[in-house]
Amino acid sequence: MTVLQPSPRDAEKACGDAVNRSILQKPHSEITRLAVLLTVTALASSCLFLLCYRYDSKYTVPGPQPVQGVLHLSGEDLQRSPVLFLLNDWEIYRDTLLAPADFAHNPPTPDEFTFIGQYKGFEGGDRSRSPHGSATYRLRIALPPEMDSYTLELPEIYSAYTLYLNGRQLVQMGDPNPASYRAQTGNRSVSLQAADSLEILLAVSDYSYLYSGLIYPPAFGLSPSVTGYLNVRLVLRTAVIAIALCIGLLSLCIRALTRKGRVEDNGLLLLYGLLCFCLVGVICYPVVKTLSSSGIWWYTVENICRCVLILLVILIQHRISGFGRRATTAAVLLGLFVCCFCAIVSLLPSGNLLFMLTFSRILRLYTYVSVAFLTASAAYALFRGTIHSPLMMAGIVAFDCALLWERLLPVYEPIVTGWFREIGGCALVGIIGVIMAGEVARQYRMKRMLEEQMDTATRMMAVQREYYPQLLEKEQQIKTVQHDMRYHLSLLRQLVAEGNLESLAQYLDEFQGRHLQTGAISFCNHYAVDMILRLYAGTAERKQIDLSVTVQIPPRLDIEQVDLCVVLGNLLENAVEACEKLPPDQRWLKIGILYKRSRLSIVVDNSYDGAVHLSQGRLYSRKRKHSMGIGLLSVEAVTTRYGGRCYFYPDPREPIFHSEISLVLSSEDAEPIHTHNQ
């Protein structure tokens, strides 16, 4: 065993080739990848909204429409368009509630033919007219002469109405009579057998809500088609609600089960569980309104859930990004004010139009201010490099696109999917769920890495206990040799004086064999690194592994000793395990450790049997398929914490495996290099 001390230039050349392969020489354009992610998110979201607008909007469905209060339908029309949304030219009679008898002999003249949709209530296009009051809607449909089954689907009509079909009263929601007015809303469908003609008459009153009358277009068509459309919408909404509820309950259960024993609990799981429940409150109205009827109070619940949902997203974003406390506090206070305002509105007397319009504008302003805040905080998180911030930014971009297209495409009402902001909100909540799942997985990995660090620290203690007696023994041997040196010198002088060269040579051989067979006492002056290298040098000697070590580091480095031992220990342990799979004459291991310009580079090259699990540029454990080993995860975590990079890859030309680590540190000037070959 020999110890060499070459010049620093020789040492740099020894590890230079491997260091040049490191991540520092392979820069990745984070800005480009982020720009691509956000651009793809914006384009994908916009394409989704445009597809919904084109193929899932009640206003773009092809088919015949009423003209001057009459819809003519033939058998061919019903075959081509089995579901029609009745949009155009409804007769409207304002400020009166009419019954079929009023059209029997001397029918009144309609005030106008109105378009149904886009929140046009009793006031129509005249903003100076109050939406409150009463009105009657009338539409006549000319049907084929053959008797057939038809279904009329009535969405929410604000806020009480009576439905007459062919002169018969079939549905009543609430009480539209002004003297005994009672608000009630819900989705209803009516099926009937009809031929030749059908008259639809709706007597509607509203004195309690912001909107009034027939503002969502009814659906009409053959019963199987209309029923199928309603079932698809109901099943889709129910599935989304069930998923959100399950994820919310799972988050709260994980929070409850993992709360004890956690070092730090910032409530992210609790916030996300509540976020899922609020999402359910926002999107469940089609199911609620289909399965039951309710008064105006349900809209208060929906508005509160929408405001609380935005507030929870702000809080989660703050926990993830660490955005400024003052700005976050202001946004949270605004959200609390709006939530309380929503609750107070439900307690006040209904019907004050100015107050309700003010409330609607406050909700709209709060939404856009909150989205602006979320966008700014996500951009701030990206600037700081906060973990998960690109995903969060992608979710916020999707929600921003939803609000943008909601303004650019105002004439839209979904058939089976949802409003743009509902789709954007679901996307944002889903992305936050992915982030939360990653956070839970990260905490699990951190727990495993802490266990790994404890194991490394335990091994260091074992090395120290094993090495310290040896060090004392070596020190005692040196003292003994120094003490006995004068006797050896006297004997040597006597043999030289006598000219007894044969005895002199024999004595020198014995002296060298007994007192000069010493191994390298130290690989370097850094205590922790020296301990780890000594441990694995002994392991390599026992396992017949040819070892070469080149070290140039100062006695002190700006890194925790446990972190350094985690990195070096895991790399060497993996390398030794790989060498063991080869015959003894093919086992070799090279270690290069270099500190230069505040960067610590660790390069480990070793022979291996050529079997390695690589997928999409990532190395997977041979013990645990489809997952990285805990040791390499610990190395990656330490490398990330110190602003460095790591590479693990096989040589494409020969069975050599390379492990390269680069850490950004600051320390004193390096000590001389020690090169050890075993």
XYZ file of C-alpha atoms in Angstrom:
678
model
C 0.000 0.000 0.000
C 1.501 3.349 -1.053
C 0.613 6.973 -0.445
C 1.426 9.584 -3.091
C 1.168 13.353 -2.863
C 1.106 14.807 -6.381
C 0.811 18.446 -7.243
C -2.578 20.180 -7.220
C -2.479 20.347 -11.025
C -2.121 16.558 -11.234
C -5.033 16.119 -8.847
C -7.258 18.455 -10.834
C -6.405 16.456 -13.945
C -7.229 13.218 -12.068
C -10.802 14.331 -11.346
C -11.169 16.872 -14.117
C -12.679 14.572 -16.717
C -15.366 13.318 -14.351
C -16.112 16.771 -12.986
C -16.519 18.117 -16.520
C -19.293 15.553 -17.016
C -21.212 17.003 -14.083
C -24.466 18.888 -14.203
C -22.629 22.190 -13.964
C -21.524 21.686 -17.552
C -25.043 20.665 -18.676
C -27.244 23.718 -18.027
C -31.025 23.397 -18.263
C -33.141 26.370 -19.322
C -35.639 26.575 -16.471
C -37.166 29.737 -17.928
C -37.750 28.044 -21.287
C -39.402 25.029 -19.688
C -41.587 27.268 -17.548
C -42.605 29.340 -20.564
C -43.466 26.154 -22.443
C -45.517 24.847 -19.481
C -47.522 28.049 -19.105
C -47.996 28.434 -22.861
C -49.223 24.850 -23.203
C -51.545 25.357 -20.217
C -52.998 28.551 -21.678
C -53.428 27.005 -25.133
C -54.931 23.780 -23.783
C -57.341 25.702 -21.542
C -58.348 28.022 -24.373
C -58.893 25.097 -26.745
C -61.033 23.362 -24.122
C -63.184 26.451 -23.585
C -63.553 27.021 -27.332
C -64.564 23.387 -27.829
C -67.139 23.720 -25.056
C -68.415 26.924 -26.638
C -68.702 25.291 -30.034
C -70.077 21.856 -29.108
C -71.512 22.161 -25.588
C -73.390 25.446 -25.640
C -77.158 25.737 -25.786
C -76.750 28.733 -28.102
C -74.732 26.898 -30.787
C -76.750 23.672 -31.074
C -78.033 23.393 -34.664
C -81.735 23.038 -35.312
C -84.903 25.012 -36.027
C -85.891 27.906 -33.758
C -89.210 29.653 -33.071
C -90.214 32.549 -35.276
C -92.813 35.064 -34.068
C -93.798 32.805 -31.185
C -94.248 29.633 -33.301
C -91.853 26.685 -33.776
C -92.507 24.423 -36.768
C -91.143 20.895 -36.365
C -91.312 18.095 -38.895
C -90.377 14.468 -38.443
C -87.107 15.082 -40.292
C -86.301 18.003 -37.975
C -86.782 15.819 -34.914
C -84.622 13.071 -36.403
C -81.784 15.526 -37.169
C -82.145 17.469 -33.897
C -83.827 15.284 -31.270
C -82.997 17.867 -28.537
C -83.720 21.543 -29.172
C -83.094 24.527 -26.902
C -85.908 27.050 -27.250
C -84.122 30.395 -27.564
C -85.818 32.800 -29.945
C -89.049 34.716 -30.199
C -90.980 33.753 -27.101
C -94.090 35.845 -26.625
C -93.807 37.868 -23.412
C -96.640 39.655 -21.614
C -95.169 41.855 -18.919
C -96.748 42.803 -15.597
C -99.462 40.199 -15.837
C -100.081 36.532 -15.012
C -102.144 34.912 -17.764
C -103.881 31.536 -17.906
C -104.939 29.441 -20.946
C -108.483 30.822 -20.680
C -107.162 34.313 -21.448
C -106.187 33.136 -24.959
C -109.444 31.299 -25.746
C -111.548 34.044 -27.406
C -109.732 37.392 -27.602
C -106.003 36.686 -27.093
C -103.902 39.634 -25.916
C -101.084 41.069 -27.970
C -97.579 40.282 -26.689
C -95.401 43.156 -25.594
C -92.573 41.743 -27.746
C -90.918 38.555 -28.904
C -88.005 37.997 -26.557
C -84.800 36.022 -26.655
C -84.294 33.597 -23.761
C -80.865 33.563 -22.158
C -77.943 35.634 -20.990
C -79.681 36.811 -17.836
C -82.410 38.784 -19.595
C -85.314 38.854 -17.170
C -88.580 40.728 -17.291
C -86.692 43.903 -18.228
C -85.461 42.451 -21.551
C -82.847 44.710 -23.066
C -84.038 47.829 -21.199
C -81.724 48.336 -18.231
C -83.945 51.110 -16.876
C -86.813 48.656 -16.362
C -86.975 46.741 -13.075
C -86.552 42.955 -13.325
C -88.992 42.447 -10.450
C -92.669 41.846 -11.017
C -94.638 39.343 -13.091
C -94.716 38.217 -16.695
C -96.162 35.481 -18.896
C -94.203 33.569 -21.542
C -95.961 31.760 -24.403
C -94.678 29.528 -27.204
C -96.593 27.393 -29.706
C -95.017 24.342 -31.354
C -96.345 22.761 -34.562
C -95.636 19.019 -34.249
C -95.883 16.126 -36.730
C -99.383 14.620 -36.993
C -98.266 11.290 -35.531
C -98.682 10.867 -31.769
C -95.306 10.684 -30.039
C -93.699 11.116 -26.634
C -92.059 14.482 -25.968
C -90.218 15.928 -22.968
C -89.901 19.554 -21.916
C -87.037 20.350 -19.546
C -87.399 23.519 -17.510
C -84.249 24.822 -15.797
C -84.434 27.201 -12.854
C -87.049 29.899 -13.406
C -86.850 32.855 -11.036
C -88.467 32.676 -8.717
C -91.983 31.140 -8.863
C -94.038 29.953 -11.815
C -96.962 27.919 -13.093
C -96.590 25.768 -16.226
C -99.491 25.052 -18.587
C -99.186 22.604 -21.481
C -102.050 22.567 -23.969
C -104.275 24.297 -21.449
C -103.502 21.989 -18.516
C -101.596 23.023 -15.413
C -98.809 20.476 -14.920
C -96.157 22.096 -12.711
C -96.120 24.829 -10.103
C -92.997 26.005 -8.273
C -93.651 28.326 -5.357
C -96.557 30.737 -5.681
C -96.384 33.366 -8.457
C -99.478 35.206 -7.183
C -98.198 38.639 -6.001
C -100.637 38.607 -3.072
C -99.273 35.322 -1.747
C -95.866 35.221 -3.446
C -93.490 32.452 -2.360
C -90.147 31.854 -4.085
C -89.077 28.342 -5.050
C -86.683 27.133 -7.749
C -85.637 23.802 -9.216
C -85.001 21.874 -12.421
C -88.064 20.058 -13.696
C -88.914 17.955 -16.728
C -92.370 17.080 -18.025
C -93.148 14.270 -20.474
C -96.353 14.009 -22.469
C -97.937 12.451 -25.521
C -98.723 15.021 -28.194
C -99.473 15.418 -31.891
C -100.113 18.326 -34.288
C -99.527 21.147 -31.801
C -98.319 22.044 -28.308
C -98.804 25.288 -26.410
C -96.350 26.188 -23.617
C -97.533 28.853 -21.183
C -95.469 30.043 -18.203
C -96.865 32.497 -15.641
C -93.848 33.777 -13.660
C -93.264 36.180 -10.760
C -90.111 37.361 -9.032
C -89.702 39.749 -6.099
C -86.708 38.244 -4.353
C -83.728 37.646 -6.648
C -81.325 39.522 -8.877
C -82.572 37.691 -11.989
C -86.183 37.178 -12.975
C -88.249 35.027 -15.248
C -87.074 32.614 -17.900
C -83.346 33.318 -18.271
C -82.109 29.776 -19.083
C -83.478 28.300 -22.354
C -85.693 25.207 -21.886
C -84.931 21.985 -23.756
C -87.563 20.230 -25.857
C -87.496 17.093 -27.984
C -88.182 13.411 -28.189
C -88.378 11.893 -24.727
C -85.509 9.328 -25.043
C -83.090 11.991 -26.305
C -83.981 14.651 -23.734
C -83.933 12.109 -20.898
C -80.553 10.821 -22.076
C -79.098 14.351 -22.134
C -80.412 15.030 -18.629
C -79.016 11.730 -17.328
C -75.561 12.394 -18.813
C -75.444 15.833 -17.180
C -76.618 14.465 -13.839
C -74.169 11.516 -13.869
C -71.231 13.730 -14.859
C -71.910 16.238 -12.098
C -72.522 13.493 -9.551
C -69.217 11.831 -10.455
C -67.264 15.085 -10.061
C -68.987 15.773 -6.746
C -68.265 12.253 -5.478
C -64.586 12.530 -6.435
C -64.261 15.920 -4.737
C -65.968 14.630 -1.582
C -63.771 11.530 -1.443
C -60.582 13.554 -1.902
C -61.706 16.073 0.721
C -62.533 13.349 3.250
C -59.246 11.576 2.485
C -57.316 14.798 3.089
C -59.016 15.362 6.427
C -58.444 11.721 7.446
C -54.746 11.917 6.566
C -54.537 15.184 8.486
C -56.170 13.601 11.536
C -54.024 10.457 11.398
C -50.694 12.201 10.824
C -51.147 15.234 13.023
C -49.682 13.571 16.105
C -45.961 13.208 15.963
C -45.416 15.694 13.154
C -42.676 18.202 13.715
C -44.433 20.903 11.734
C -48.086 21.064 10.743
C -49.033 24.060 8.633
C -52.599 22.888 7.994
C -52.309 22.336 4.242
C -54.283 19.096 4.359
C -57.029 20.750 6.386
C -57.211 23.676 3.962
C -57.343 21.365 0.967
C -60.069 19.223 2.516
C -62.182 22.334 3.093
C -61.367 23.478 -0.449
C -62.838 20.264 -1.882
C -66.017 20.690 0.168
C -66.386 24.285 -1.043
C -65.934 23.106 -4.642
C -68.793 20.671 -4.069
C -70.923 23.550 -2.792
C -70.187 25.541 -5.952
C -70.816 22.855 -8.596
C -73.561 20.729 -7.045
C -76.498 23.010 -7.894
C -77.659 20.968 -10.961
C -77.893 17.854 -8.797
C -79.504 19.696 -5.865
C -81.976 21.532 -8.093
C -82.863 18.310 -9.944
C -83.396 16.152 -6.876
C -85.140 18.779 -4.742
C -86.684 22.232 -4.752
C -85.486 25.101 -2.610
C -85.932 28.760 -2.025
C -83.507 31.579 -2.701
C -81.413 30.617 0.336
C -79.501 28.007 -1.679
C -77.898 30.744 -3.799
C -76.533 32.284 -0.607
C -74.877 28.958 0.222
C -73.464 28.763 -3.297
C -72.088 32.318 -3.155
C -70.523 31.750 0.274
C -68.889 28.526 -0.949
C -67.510 30.349 -3.993
C -66.042 33.143 -1.852
C -64.599 30.725 0.728
C -63.107 28.609 -2.080
C -61.159 31.602 -3.397
C -60.111 32.486 0.149
C -58.807 28.948 0.745
C -56.852 29.023 -2.526
C -55.219 32.264 -1.353
C -54.252 30.676 1.970
C -52.877 27.541 0.309
C -50.910 29.623 -2.181
C -49.443 31.645 0.698
C -48.373 28.474 2.527
C -46.764 27.084 -0.612
C -45.155 30.223 -2.043
C -44.437 32.274 1.083
C -45.799 35.410 -0.621
C -45.638 38.673 1.322
C -47.493 38.528 4.630
C -48.978 42.016 4.317
C -50.433 41.460 0.847
C -51.768 38.050 1.870
C -53.318 39.494 5.026
C -55.057 42.198 2.967
C -56.404 39.588 0.519
C -57.585 37.366 3.379
C -59.316 40.269 5.115
C -61.065 41.166 1.849
C -62.172 37.543 1.471
C -63.489 37.407 5.042
C -65.391 40.649 4.491
C -67.037 39.355 1.320
C -67.909 36.012 2.975
C -69.512 37.812 5.916
C -71.303 40.139 3.510
C -72.768 37.113 1.701
C -74.072 35.752 4.987
C -75.545 39.125 5.991
C -77.311 39.511 2.637
C -79.292 36.350 3.283
C -80.620 37.828 6.535
C -81.799 41.110 5.008
C -85.220 41.618 3.377
C -85.161 40.540 -0.272
C -86.216 42.568 -3.264
C -83.988 45.658 -2.949
C -82.646 45.779 -6.503
C -79.934 48.371 -5.839
C -78.635 46.398 -2.894
C -78.604 43.155 -4.903
C -76.803 44.785 -7.832
C -74.202 46.178 -5.440
C -73.751 42.728 -3.963
C -73.284 41.212 -7.431
C -70.643 43.811 -8.321
C -68.780 43.170 -5.056
C -68.662 39.452 -5.810
C -67.361 40.127 -9.328
C -64.752 42.592 -8.050
C -63.624 40.164 -5.342
C -63.170 37.395 -7.920
C -60.990 39.482 -10.229
C -58.938 41.037 -7.409
C -58.300 37.592 -5.937
C -57.257 36.165 -9.299
C -54.858 39.085 -9.785
C -53.408 38.423 -6.326
C -53.020 34.700 -7.018
C -51.296 35.419 -10.326
C -48.878 37.874 -8.685
C -48.115 35.519 -5.789
C -47.522 32.584 -8.145
C -45.155 34.718 -10.238
C -43.356 35.685 -7.035
C -43.062 32.023 -6.064
C -41.571 31.207 -9.451
C -39.049 34.024 -9.058
C -38.017 32.623 -5.675
C -37.929 29.059 -6.992
C -40.456 27.795 -4.449
C -41.172 24.085 -4.701
C -44.303 23.209 -6.740
C -44.752 26.818 -7.894
C -44.734 25.963 -11.664
C -47.699 23.625 -11.159
C -49.512 26.215 -9.075
C -48.855 28.835 -11.735
C -50.258 26.480 -14.395
C -53.469 26.042 -12.379
C -53.851 29.791 -11.921
C -53.235 30.351 -15.643
C -56.044 27.879 -16.400
C -58.376 29.793 -14.070
C -57.275 33.106 -15.605
C -58.113 31.757 -19.050
C -61.538 30.690 -17.791
C -62.328 34.223 -16.630
C -60.903 35.712 -19.832
C -62.988 33.541 -22.140
C -66.001 34.098 -19.927
C -65.715 37.789 -20.820
C -64.835 37.201 -24.493
C -67.622 34.641 -25.046
C -70.513 35.925 -22.922
C -73.244 34.120 -24.905
C -72.591 30.687 -23.427
C -74.506 28.211 -21.329
C -73.252 24.628 -20.906
C -75.316 21.611 -21.877
C -73.603 18.817 -19.929
C -70.202 20.134 -18.743
C -70.045 23.377 -16.787
C -69.454 27.118 -16.878
C -65.957 28.263 -17.755
C -65.120 29.345 -14.209
C -66.369 26.001 -12.884
C -64.082 24.119 -15.264
C -61.185 26.428 -14.410
C -61.907 26.068 -10.698
C -61.959 22.265 -10.950
C -58.642 22.364 -12.828
C -57.113 24.619 -10.161
C -58.374 22.443 -7.305
C -57.137 19.333 -9.104
C -53.666 20.808 -9.575
C -53.569 21.840 -5.928
C -54.499 18.240 -5.123
C -51.524 17.015 -7.155
C -49.318 19.466 -5.259
C -50.718 18.274 -1.932
C -50.161 14.632 -2.897
C -46.590 15.510 -3.790
C -46.224 17.297 -0.463
C -47.418 14.220 1.434
C -45.029 12.048 -0.575
C -42.208 14.513 0.071
C -42.835 14.394 3.811
C -42.767 10.594 3.655
C -39.476 10.706 1.770
C -38.118 13.205 4.285
C -38.990 10.791 7.069
C -37.156 8.007 5.269
C -34.192 10.292 4.637
C -34.051 11.259 8.307
C -33.924 7.579 9.129
C -31.138 7.230 6.579
C -29.250 10.118 8.164
C -29.618 8.545 11.584
C -28.262 5.301 10.164
C -25.333 7.192 8.632
C -24.618 8.947 11.927
C -24.728 5.582 13.706
C -22.241 4.155 11.224
C -19.969 7.178 11.766
C -20.004 6.520 15.481
C -19.165 2.874 14.829
C -16.230 3.904 12.622
C -15.002 6.277 15.305
C -15.196 3.591 17.974
C -13.353 1.155 15.706
C -10.743 3.632 14.502
C -9.836 5.345 17.765
C -8.123 2.324 19.405
C -6.206 1.734 16.182
C -5.076 5.354 16.181
C -3.869 5.038 19.791
C -2.068 1.819 18.907
C -0.349 3.466 15.928
C 0.640 6.417 18.063
C 2.131 4.081 20.681
C 4.037 2.204 17.970
C 5.517 5.449 16.674
C 6.595 6.461 20.182
C 8.191 3.048 20.693
C 10.067 3.262 17.395
C 11.264 6.771 18.227
C 12.371 5.630 21.699
C 14.266 2.613 20.357
C 15.764 4.458 17.409
C 19.033 5.305 19.215
C 19.660 1.621 19.896
C 19.063 0.755 16.249
C 21.398 3.543 15.122
C 24.141 2.364 17.496
C 23.879 -1.172 16.184
C 23.934 0.037 12.597
C 27.093 2.099 13.225
C 28.780 -0.940 14.758
C 27.908 -3.163 11.790
C 29.135 -0.511 9.356
C 32.393 -0.132 11.328
C 32.933 -3.910 11.242
C 32.162 -4.019 7.508
C 29.633 -6.813 8.098
C 27.429 -5.959 5.105
C 25.488 -9.233 5.130
C 24.380 -8.762 8.755
C 23.620 -5.079 8.020
C 21.329 -5.996 5.122
C 19.588 -8.697 7.144
C 19.008 -6.274 10.033
C 17.605 -3.556 7.740
C 15.168 -6.073 6.192
C 13.922 -7.112 9.614
C 13.583 -3.479 10.721
C 11.584 -2.560 7.613
C 9.271 -5.530 7.937
C 8.591 -4.916 11.597
C 8.382 -1.097 11.909
C 7.685 0.358 8.444
C 4.576 -1.681 7.482
C 2.130 1.084 8.209
C -0.926 2.005 6.177
C -2.082 5.437 5.289
C -3.168 7.032 8.526
C -5.293 9.709 6.863
C -6.950 10.279 3.490
C -7.580 13.978 4.199
C -7.780 16.476 7.035
C -11.576 16.679 6.956
C -12.694 14.548 9.888
C -16.050 13.275 8.592
C -14.841 12.541 5.051
C -11.767 10.788 6.422
C -13.935 8.588 8.633
C -16.213 7.557 5.737
C -13.270 6.889 3.433
C -11.555 4.801 6.104
C -14.720 2.779 6.644
C -15.130 1.908 2.973
C -11.389 1.473 2.423
C -11.524 -1.339 4.971
C -14.652 -2.718 3.289
C -12.956 -2.576 -0.132
C -9.900 -4.402 1.218
C -12.045 -7.169 2.711
C -14.073 -7.560 -0.492
C -10.993 -7.482 -2.774
C -11.992 -4.258 -4.515
C -9.168 -2.245 -6.119
C -9.581 1.229 -4.586
C -8.214 4.565 -5.764
C -8.941 7.778 -3.840
C -8.094 11.342 -4.862
C -9.063 14.035 -2.338
C -8.497 17.768 -2.297
C -10.660 19.441 0.323
C -10.021 21.821 3.237
C -10.326 20.649 6.838
C -13.593 22.584 7.183
C -16.479 22.877 4.714
C -19.666 24.909 4.890
C -21.898 21.827 4.995
C -23.418 19.772 7.771
C -21.296 16.715 8.465
C -24.370 14.478 8.489
C -25.375 15.736 5.025
C -21.877 15.154 3.688
C -21.812 11.652 5.140
C -25.259 10.895 3.683
C -24.034 11.797 0.195
C -20.637 10.119 0.360
C -21.842 7.089 2.340
C -24.719 6.289 -0.026
C -22.568 6.694 -3.138
C -19.852 4.407 -1.768
C -22.313 1.843 -0.445
C -24.013 1.591 -3.856
C -20.629 1.354 -5.586
C -19.411 -1.432 -3.267
C -22.657 -3.367 -3.765
C -22.268 -3.057 -7.541
C -18.650 -4.294 -7.416
C -19.613 -7.325 -5.318
C -21.647 -8.694 -8.235
C -18.432 -9.107 -10.288
C -15.507 -11.558 -9.999
C -12.716 -10.286 -7.694
C -10.353 -9.538 -10.588
C -12.923 -7.144 -12.159
C -13.763 -5.150 -9.032
C -12.501 -1.585 -8.896
C -13.638 1.700 -7.410
C -12.358 5.242 -8.008
C -13.249 8.167 -5.751
C -12.545 11.788 -6.628
C -13.367 14.626 -4.206
C -12.429 18.162 -5.190
C -13.200 21.577 -3.713
C -12.655 24.556 -6.017
C -14.247 27.987 -6.336
C -16.830 27.331 -3.617
C -17.986 24.112 -5.273
C -17.543 20.647 -3.873
C -17.470 17.902 -6.519
C -17.730 14.231 -5.621
C -17.169 11.703 -8.399
C -17.485 7.953 -7.864
C -16.738 5.579 -10.764
C -17.022 1.844 -10.339
C -17.246 -1.351 -12.317
C -20.618 -3.114 -12.449
C -22.324 -6.029 -14.180
C -24.078 -3.898 -16.815
C -27.582 -4.329 -15.349
C -29.235 -0.992 -14.599
C -32.849 0.261 -14.520
C -33.132 3.584 -16.357
C -36.404 5.217 -17.427
C -36.800 8.741 -18.832
C -33.374 9.707 -17.593
C -33.960 8.551 -14.013
C -32.192 5.702 -12.226
C -34.458 3.210 -10.454
C -33.558 0.794 -7.717
C -32.869 -2.828 -8.589
C -34.403 -3.784 -5.244
C -37.596 -1.740 -5.640
C -38.856 -1.662 -9.201
C -40.408 1.570 -10.527
C -38.965 3.640 -7.660
C -35.655 5.217 -6.778
C -33.699 3.814 -3.871
C -34.005 5.613 -0.551
C -30.258 6.286 -0.578
C -30.356 8.081 -3.924
C -33.432 10.041 -2.839
C -31.482 11.179 0.211
C -28.566 12.197 -2.009
C -30.916 14.153 -4.308
C -32.514 15.922 -1.343
C -29.147 17.007 0.094
C -27.950 18.101 -3.348
C -31.063 20.218 -3.897
C -30.755 21.770 -0.449
C -27.249 23.005 -1.254
C -28.159 24.337 -4.682
C -26.293 21.598 -6.536
C -26.971 18.920 -9.084
C -26.425 15.176 -9.311
C -25.948 12.667 -12.129
C -26.209 8.880 -12.022
C -25.606 7.161 -15.356
C -23.784 4.201 -16.954
C -20.980 4.589 -19.476
C -22.388 3.748 -22.920
C -19.116 2.153 -24.091
C -17.961 -0.020 -21.194
C -19.390 -1.414 -17.921
C -18.594 1.619 -15.793
C -21.135 3.444 -13.665
C -20.680 7.156 -12.939
C -22.044 9.018 -9.925
C -21.375 12.756 -9.939
C -22.370 15.281 -7.296
C -21.796 19.030 -7.260
C -22.612 21.164 -4.198
C -22.367 24.955 -3.922
C -20.450 25.800 -0.739
C -18.126 28.412 0.680
C -15.043 27.453 2.639
C -11.374 28.073 3.157
C -8.654 27.367 0.624
C -8.103 23.712 -0.115
C -5.480 21.577 1.528
C -2.966 19.489 -0.430
C -4.212 16.426 -2.261
C -3.874 12.892 -0.964
C -4.056 10.024 -3.426
C -4.490 6.505 -2.110
C -4.334 3.257 -4.077
C -5.217 -0.097 -2.582
